[in-house]
Short mmCIF file of C-alpha atoms in Angstrom, two decimals:
data_model
loop_
_atom_site.label_atom_id
_atom_site.label_comp_id
_atom_site.label_asym_id
_atom_site.label_seq_id
_atom_site.Cartn_x
_atom_site.Cartn_y
_atom_site.Cartn_z
CA MET Z 10 2.94 -3.45 19.33
CA PRO Z 11 2.05 -6.60 18.37
CA GLU Z 12 4.51 -10.06 19.29
CA ASN Z 13 5.94 -11.77 16.51
CA PRO Z 14 3.94 -9.62 13.68
CA VAL Z 15 3.59 -10.39 10.04
CA TRP Z 16 5.30 -7.49 7.84
CA LEU Z 17 3.50 -6.55 5.31
CA ILE Z 18 5.27 -4.00 2.52
CA ASP Z 19 2.98 -1.99 -0.35
CA ALA Z 20 7.13 -1.64 -1.10
CA SER Z 21 5.55 1.54 -4.23
CA ILE Z 22 6.56 4.30 -2.24
CA TYR Z 23 9.29 3.47 -0.98
CA VAL Z 24 10.70 3.78 -4.12
CA PHE Z 25 9.41 6.31 -5.70
CA ARG Z 26 10.10 8.19 -2.18
CA PRO Z 27 14.75 8.57 -3.45
CA TRP Z 28 13.02 8.39 -6.48
CA PHE Z 29 11.64 11.73 -6.50
CA VAL Z 30 14.97 12.72 -4.22
CA ARG Z 31 16.79 12.80 -7.15
CA GLN Z 32 20.91 14.99 -6.81
CA PRO Z 33 23.14 13.84 -6.32
CA ILE Z 34 22.75 11.46 -9.22
CA VAL Z 35 24.26 8.38 -7.73
CA LEU Z 36 25.29 5.63 -11.13
CA ASP Z 37 25.83 2.47 -11.14
CA HIS Z 38 28.72 0.80 -12.83
CA GLU Z 39 27.03 1.05 -16.04
CA GLY Z 40 26.03 4.36 -16.09
CA ASN Z 41 22.09 3.47 -15.02
CA PRO Z 42 20.41 5.96 -12.14
CA VAL Z 43 20.71 4.22 -8.66
CA ASN Z 44 19.39 6.88 -6.70
CA ALA Z 45 15.67 4.38 -5.85
CA VAL Z 46 17.18 1.36 -5.25
CA LEU Z 47 19.56 3.62 -2.86
CA GLY Z 48 17.44 4.70 -0.69
CA PHE Z 49 15.02 2.16 -0.89
CA LEU Z 50 18.01 -0.35 0.18
CA ARG Z 51 18.04 2.01 3.06
CA PHE Z 52 14.72 1.08 3.89
CA ILE Z 53 14.88 -2.59 4.38
CA TYR Z 54 18.32 -2.36 5.93
CA ASN Z 55 16.65 0.01 8.60
CA LEU Z 56 13.59 -2.30 9.13
CA LEU Z 57 14.94 -6.02 9.40
CA GLN Z 58 17.90 -4.64 11.44
CA THR Z 59 15.22 -2.65 13.55
CA GLU Z 60 12.06 -4.96 14.02
CA GLN Z 61 13.44 -7.85 13.14
CA PRO Z 62 11.05 -9.63 11.67
CA GLN Z 63 10.76 -13.60 11.16
CA ARG Z 64 8.00 -13.48 8.41
CA ILE Z 65 8.20 -10.31 6.13
CA ALA Z 66 7.06 -9.51 2.19
CA PHE Z 67 7.13 -7.20 -0.46
CA ALA Z 68 4.22 -6.58 -3.14
CA PHE Z 69 4.60 -4.53 -6.29
CA ASP Z 70 2.50 -3.25 -9.08
CA ILE Z 71 3.30 -4.05 -12.07
CA SER Z 72 0.67 -3.55 -14.80
CA LEU Z 73 -1.59 -0.80 -14.60
CA GLN Z 74 -3.08 -1.00 -17.77
CA THR Z 75 -4.47 -5.19 -16.57
CA SER Z 76 -5.76 -4.24 -13.35
CA THR Z 77 -9.00 -5.34 -12.95
CA ARG Z 78 -10.18 -1.96 -12.01
CA LYS Z 79 -9.39 -1.02 -15.37
CA THR Z 80 -12.55 -3.18 -16.98
CA ILE Z 81 -14.70 -1.89 -14.23
CA TYR Z 82 -13.47 1.61 -14.75
CA PRO Z 83 -10.97 2.57 -18.20
CA ALA Z 84 -10.08 5.96 -16.14
CA TYR Z 85 -8.61 4.33 -13.23
CA LYS Z 86 -5.97 5.56 -12.67
CA ALA Z 87 -5.48 8.08 -16.28
CA ASN Z 88 -3.83 11.19 -14.50
CA ARG Z 89 -0.58 8.59 -13.79
CA THR Z 90 2.21 9.08 -16.27
CA PRO Z 91 3.95 5.58 -17.05
CA ALA Z 92 7.06 4.96 -15.12
CA PRO Z 93 10.82 6.17 -17.20
CA ALA Z 94 12.56 2.91 -18.45
CA GLU Z 95 14.96 4.01 -15.70
CA LEU Z 96 12.49 3.88 -13.04
CA LYS Z 97 11.05 0.89 -14.18
CA MET Z 98 15.05 -1.18 -14.22
CA GLN Z 99 15.85 -0.06 -10.34
CA PHE Z 100 12.06 -1.90 -9.82
CA GLN Z 101 13.56 -4.17 -10.91
CA LEU Z 102 16.55 -4.73 -8.91
CA CYS Z 103 15.24 -3.69 -5.78
CA ARG Z 104 13.26 -7.46 -6.67
CA ASP Z 105 15.93 -9.27 -7.66
CA PHE Z 106 17.84 -7.60 -4.21
CA LEU Z 107 14.66 -8.78 -2.36
CA ASP Z 108 15.45 -11.99 -3.89
CA ALA Z 109 18.95 -12.13 -2.53
CA LEU Z 110 18.09 -11.74 1.11
CA GLY Z 111 15.35 -14.73 0.76
CA ILE Z 112 12.57 -12.15 1.62
CA VAL Z 113 9.40 -12.76 0.03
CA GLN Z 114 8.90 -10.40 -2.80
CA ALA Z 115 5.42 -10.50 -5.39
CA ALA Z 116 2.92 -9.12 -8.04
CA SER Z 117 0.07 -9.48 -10.37
CA PRO Z 118 -0.33 -8.74 -13.11
CA TYR Z 119 -4.57 -7.87 -13.19
CA PHE Z 120 -4.47 -7.34 -9.19
CA GLU Z 121 -2.38 -4.54 -7.20
CA ALA Z 122 0.05 -4.24 -4.58
CA ASP Z 123 -3.18 -3.56 -2.24
CA ASP Z 124 -4.49 -6.50 -3.13
CA VAL Z 125 -1.55 -8.59 -2.37
CA ILE Z 126 -1.36 -6.74 0.56
CA GLY Z 127 -5.11 -7.85 1.94
CA THR Z 128 -4.76 -11.86 0.24
CA TRP Z 129 -1.83 -11.95 1.98
CA ALA Z 130 -3.46 -10.47 5.88
CA LYS Z 131 -6.27 -12.32 4.96
CA GLN Z 132 -4.37 -16.05 4.82
CA GLN Z 133 -1.65 -15.09 7.29
CA ARG Z 134 -5.15 -14.46 9.82
CA ASP Z 135 -6.76 -17.30 9.02
CA ASN Z 136 -3.39 -18.48 11.28
CA GLY Z 137 -3.69 -16.66 13.84
CA LYS Z 138 -0.98 -13.54 13.08
CA THR Z 139 -1.59 -10.50 13.27
CA CYS Z 140 -0.14 -7.44 10.66
CA MET Z 141 1.88 -5.10 10.35
CA ILE Z 142 1.07 -3.53 7.18
CA ILE Z 143 3.58 -0.77 5.75
CA SER Z 144 2.15 2.27 3.95
CA GLY Z 145 2.13 5.82 3.39
CA ASP Z 146 -1.56 4.97 1.13
CA LYS Z 147 -4.31 4.96 3.69
CA ASP Z 148 -6.09 2.58 1.79
CA LEU Z 149 -4.68 -0.17 2.96
CA ALA Z 150 -5.75 0.86 6.15
CA GLN Z 151 -9.16 -0.80 5.55
CA LEU Z 152 -6.75 -3.63 6.24
CA VAL Z 153 -6.29 -3.30 9.90
CA ASN Z 154 -8.32 -5.69 12.23
CA ASP Z 155 -7.86 -6.34 16.17
CA GLY Z 156 -4.10 -6.36 16.81
CA ASP Z 157 -2.98 -5.00 13.34
CA ILE Z 158 -1.08 -1.70 13.18
CA TRP Z 159 -0.92 0.64 9.95
CA TRP Z 160 1.93 2.22 9.70
CA ASP Z 161 3.55 4.27 7.31
CA TYR Z 162 7.26 3.40 8.72
CA GLY Z 163 9.62 6.05 9.70
CA LYS Z 164 7.33 8.97 8.78
CA ARG Z 165 4.17 8.94 11.29
CA THR Z 166 2.94 6.63 14.59
CA PRO Z 167 1.53 3.92 13.78
CA LEU Z 168 -2.17 3.57 13.97
CA PRO Z 169 -4.03 0.50 15.39
CA PRO Z 170 -8.11 0.00 14.23
CA GLY Z 171 -8.87 2.55 17.42
CA GLY Z 172 -5.65 4.94 15.83
CA VAL Z 173 -7.50 5.01 11.98
CA LYS Z 174 -10.44 6.18 13.54
CA LYS Z 175 -8.93 8.80 15.40
CA GLU Z 176 -6.88 10.26 11.92
CA PHE Z 177 -9.04 9.02 9.54
CA GLY Z 178 -12.80 9.07 11.27
CA VAL Z 179 -13.28 6.17 10.34
CA TRP Z 180 -13.35 2.98 11.02
CA PRO Z 181 -11.13 0.81 8.80
CA ALA Z 182 -13.83 -1.45 7.35
CA GLN Z 183 -15.50 1.74 6.20
CA ILE Z 184 -12.48 3.59 4.05
CA PRO Z 185 -13.43 1.71 1.61
CA ASP Z 186 -17.04 4.05 1.85
CA GLN Z 187 -15.18 6.76 2.55
CA LEU Z 188 -12.98 7.00 -0.63
CA ALA Z 189 -16.59 6.87 -2.47
CA LEU Z 190 -17.89 9.04 -1.30
CA ALA Z 191 -15.70 11.73 -1.49
CA GLY Z 192 -13.38 10.17 -4.27
CA ASP Z 193 -9.17 9.48 -5.00
CA VAL Z 194 -7.97 11.55 -6.62
CA ALA Z 195 -4.50 10.11 -6.75
CA ASP Z 196 -6.38 7.35 -8.31
CA ASN Z 197 -8.37 8.81 -9.91
CA ILE Z 198 -11.65 8.14 -8.52
CA PRO Z 199 -14.49 10.19 -8.77
CA GLY Z 200 -16.54 10.77 -5.56
CA ILE Z 201 -20.06 12.73 -4.80
CA PRO Z 202 -18.12 16.94 -6.36
CA GLY Z 203 -18.00 18.88 -2.55
CA VAL Z 204 -17.64 15.84 -0.58
CA GLY Z 205 -14.30 15.94 1.04
CA MET Z 206 -13.10 12.94 3.66
CA SER Z 207 -14.30 14.90 6.73
CA THR Z 208 -18.49 14.86 5.21
CA ALA Z 209 -17.98 10.65 4.25
CA ALA Z 210 -17.04 10.94 7.79
CA LYS Z 211 -19.96 12.53 9.17
CA LEU Z 212 -22.03 10.93 6.99
CA LEU Z 213 -21.02 7.74 7.40
CA GLN Z 214 -21.02 8.14 11.59
CA LYS Z 215 -24.80 7.97 11.16
CA PHE Z 216 -25.32 5.90 8.46
CA SER Z 217 -22.23 2.91 8.66
CA SER Z 218 -21.93 2.51 4.86
CA VAL Z 219 -22.32 3.61 1.35
CA GLU Z 220 -24.94 0.63 0.98
CA VAL Z 221 -27.20 2.22 4.41
CA LEU Z 222 -26.80 5.66 3.04
CA LEU Z 223 -28.06 5.05 -0.14
CA SER Z 224 -31.37 3.34 1.09
CA ARG Z 225 -32.23 6.38 3.53
CA ILE Z 226 -31.73 9.21 1.38
CA PRO Z 227 -33.81 11.29 2.57
CA GLU Z 228 -33.17 10.87 6.18
CA ILE Z 229 -30.02 12.83 4.88
CA GLY Z 230 -31.02 16.07 5.32
CA LEU Z 231 -32.12 15.81 8.43
CA MET Z 232 -29.04 15.83 9.29
CA LYS Z 233 -27.93 18.31 12.70
CA THR Z 234 -25.23 19.06 9.72
CA ARG Z 235 -24.59 23.06 8.13
CA GLY Z 236 -26.11 22.37 4.15
CA ALA Z 237 -28.10 18.93 5.18
CA LYS Z 238 -30.21 19.50 2.38
CA ARG Z 239 -28.06 19.98 -0.21
CA LEU Z 240 -25.99 16.69 1.09
CA GLN Z 241 -28.73 14.95 0.36
CA GLU Z 242 -29.14 16.57 -3.19
CA LEU Z 243 -26.16 15.07 -4.07
CA VAL Z 244 -26.22 12.17 -2.73
CA ASP Z 245 -28.84 11.47 -4.35
CA GLU Z 246 -27.83 12.93 -7.89
CA HIS Z 247 -24.50 11.04 -7.38
CA GLN Z 248 -25.85 7.62 -6.23
CA ALA Z 249 -24.22 5.97 -9.00
CA THR Z 250 -20.58 7.34 -9.04
CA VAL Z 251 -20.92 6.08 -5.94
CA ARG Z 252 -21.70 2.48 -6.43
CA LEU Z 253 -18.80 2.24 -9.03
CA ALA Z 254 -16.17 3.38 -6.43
CA ARG Z 255 -17.62 1.37 -4.12
CA GLN Z 256 -16.04 -1.19 -6.45
CA LEU Z 257 -12.52 0.45 -7.15
CA THR Z 258 -12.24 1.68 -3.71
CA GLU Z 259 -12.36 -1.72 -1.97
CA ILE Z 260 -9.00 -4.68 -1.21
CA TYR Z 261 -9.64 -7.26 -2.78
CA CYS Z 262 -8.03 -10.57 -0.82
CA ASP Z 263 -8.17 -13.25 -3.25
CA VAL Z 264 -5.83 -13.67 -5.06
CA PRO Z 265 -4.65 -15.84 -6.93
CA ASP Z 266 -0.90 -17.29 -7.28
CA VAL Z 267 0.77 -15.42 -4.85
CA PRO Z 268 3.25 -17.08 -2.09
CA LEU Z 269 1.41 -17.91 1.60
CA ASP Z 270 4.17 -19.18 3.38
CA LEU Z 271 6.18 -15.18 4.13
CA ARG Z 272 9.15 -17.16 6.57
CA ARG Z 273 12.90 -15.52 5.40
CA ARG Z 274 14.23 -17.96 3.20
CA ASP Z 275 18.63 -18.96 2.86
CA LYS Z 276 20.21 -15.62 1.45
CA ASP Z 277 21.68 -15.98 -2.31
CA LEU Z 278 25.82 -14.40 -1.13
CA GLY Z 279 26.85 -15.62 -5.20
CA GLN Z 280 23.54 -13.30 -6.28
CA LEU Z 281 23.51 -11.12 -2.90
CA GLN Z 282 27.50 -9.73 -4.08
CA ALA Z 283 26.75 -9.61 -7.88
CA LEU Z 284 24.15 -6.73 -6.87
CA CYS Z 285 25.84 -4.51 -4.20
CA GLU Z 286 29.16 -4.78 -6.47
CA ARG Z 287 26.53 -2.76 -9.63
CA LEU Z 288 25.70 -0.76 -6.80
CA GLY Z 289 29.09 0.34 -5.65
CA LEU Z 290 28.28 -0.29 -2.46
CA SER Z 291 31.81 -1.57 -0.03
CA GLU Z 292 32.64 -4.64 0.67
CA GLN Z 293 32.20 -3.78 4.50
CA GLN Z 294 28.61 -2.86 3.01
CA PHE Z 295 28.04 -6.52 1.54
CA HIS Z 296 29.38 -7.79 4.92
CA LEU Z 297 26.64 -5.56 6.80
CA TRP Z 298 23.64 -7.57 4.47
CA GLN Z 299 25.32 -10.88 4.88
CA ASN Z 300 24.48 -10.27 8.46
CA VAL Z 301 21.32 -8.66 8.55
#
């Protein structure tokens, strides 16, 4: 594991997971469900207690409709239903709790959490730091450089660049190309029909990138792989789709107006106690949070 890395957290998945495990329902003192918040807090506490990060930051998504990717492709993530009001409220409580803990959290109205993390990663590397990129989203594996780790914390094995290559069949920098060829159902990004992640990996092992692939389409038919001629025809037919998708799959690493000092600040104990009381946490639990 890297020594004293910067921990960059894709927050949403660690809120959504406990949200979907909805029984038994836990309510706050105002009668609002708080299962997602409590699950998120368990994740944070375990991470802080176990890893003791010196620099850590959480990125959130706040507005899909104003995303720059929507301007490129209006159907981007159109398959996603808006978060219900009770979940939006819980996201805000999660952000408030991080503020009370003195932990950096940020979101952009125009860029996604992935882009915020990409911006942090770039800035931290420029300062000689390595990064622990914490997410269950394979898209973020593209940010892994030498010395970095991509890790779905508590769920999977931490992956350095070579681990990403073993897991997905391509190097981290090729992940955007792989997704552009195969498409991404979760984000409603179109790809080449019939081309999955495995076939996309085979293409990239030979041609290295989408740009190189599209400049050498006739060579696809000469590959020693089943259906090579048909694959050549499909790539040729869907060049425009691939070029469009490639604009969507790459993480943008120059988001303006995000905090760049990721050191933990002093806790706001008044805010922390008020949030603990609202969530029905005990005095003992409050003291645990005081000391984490």
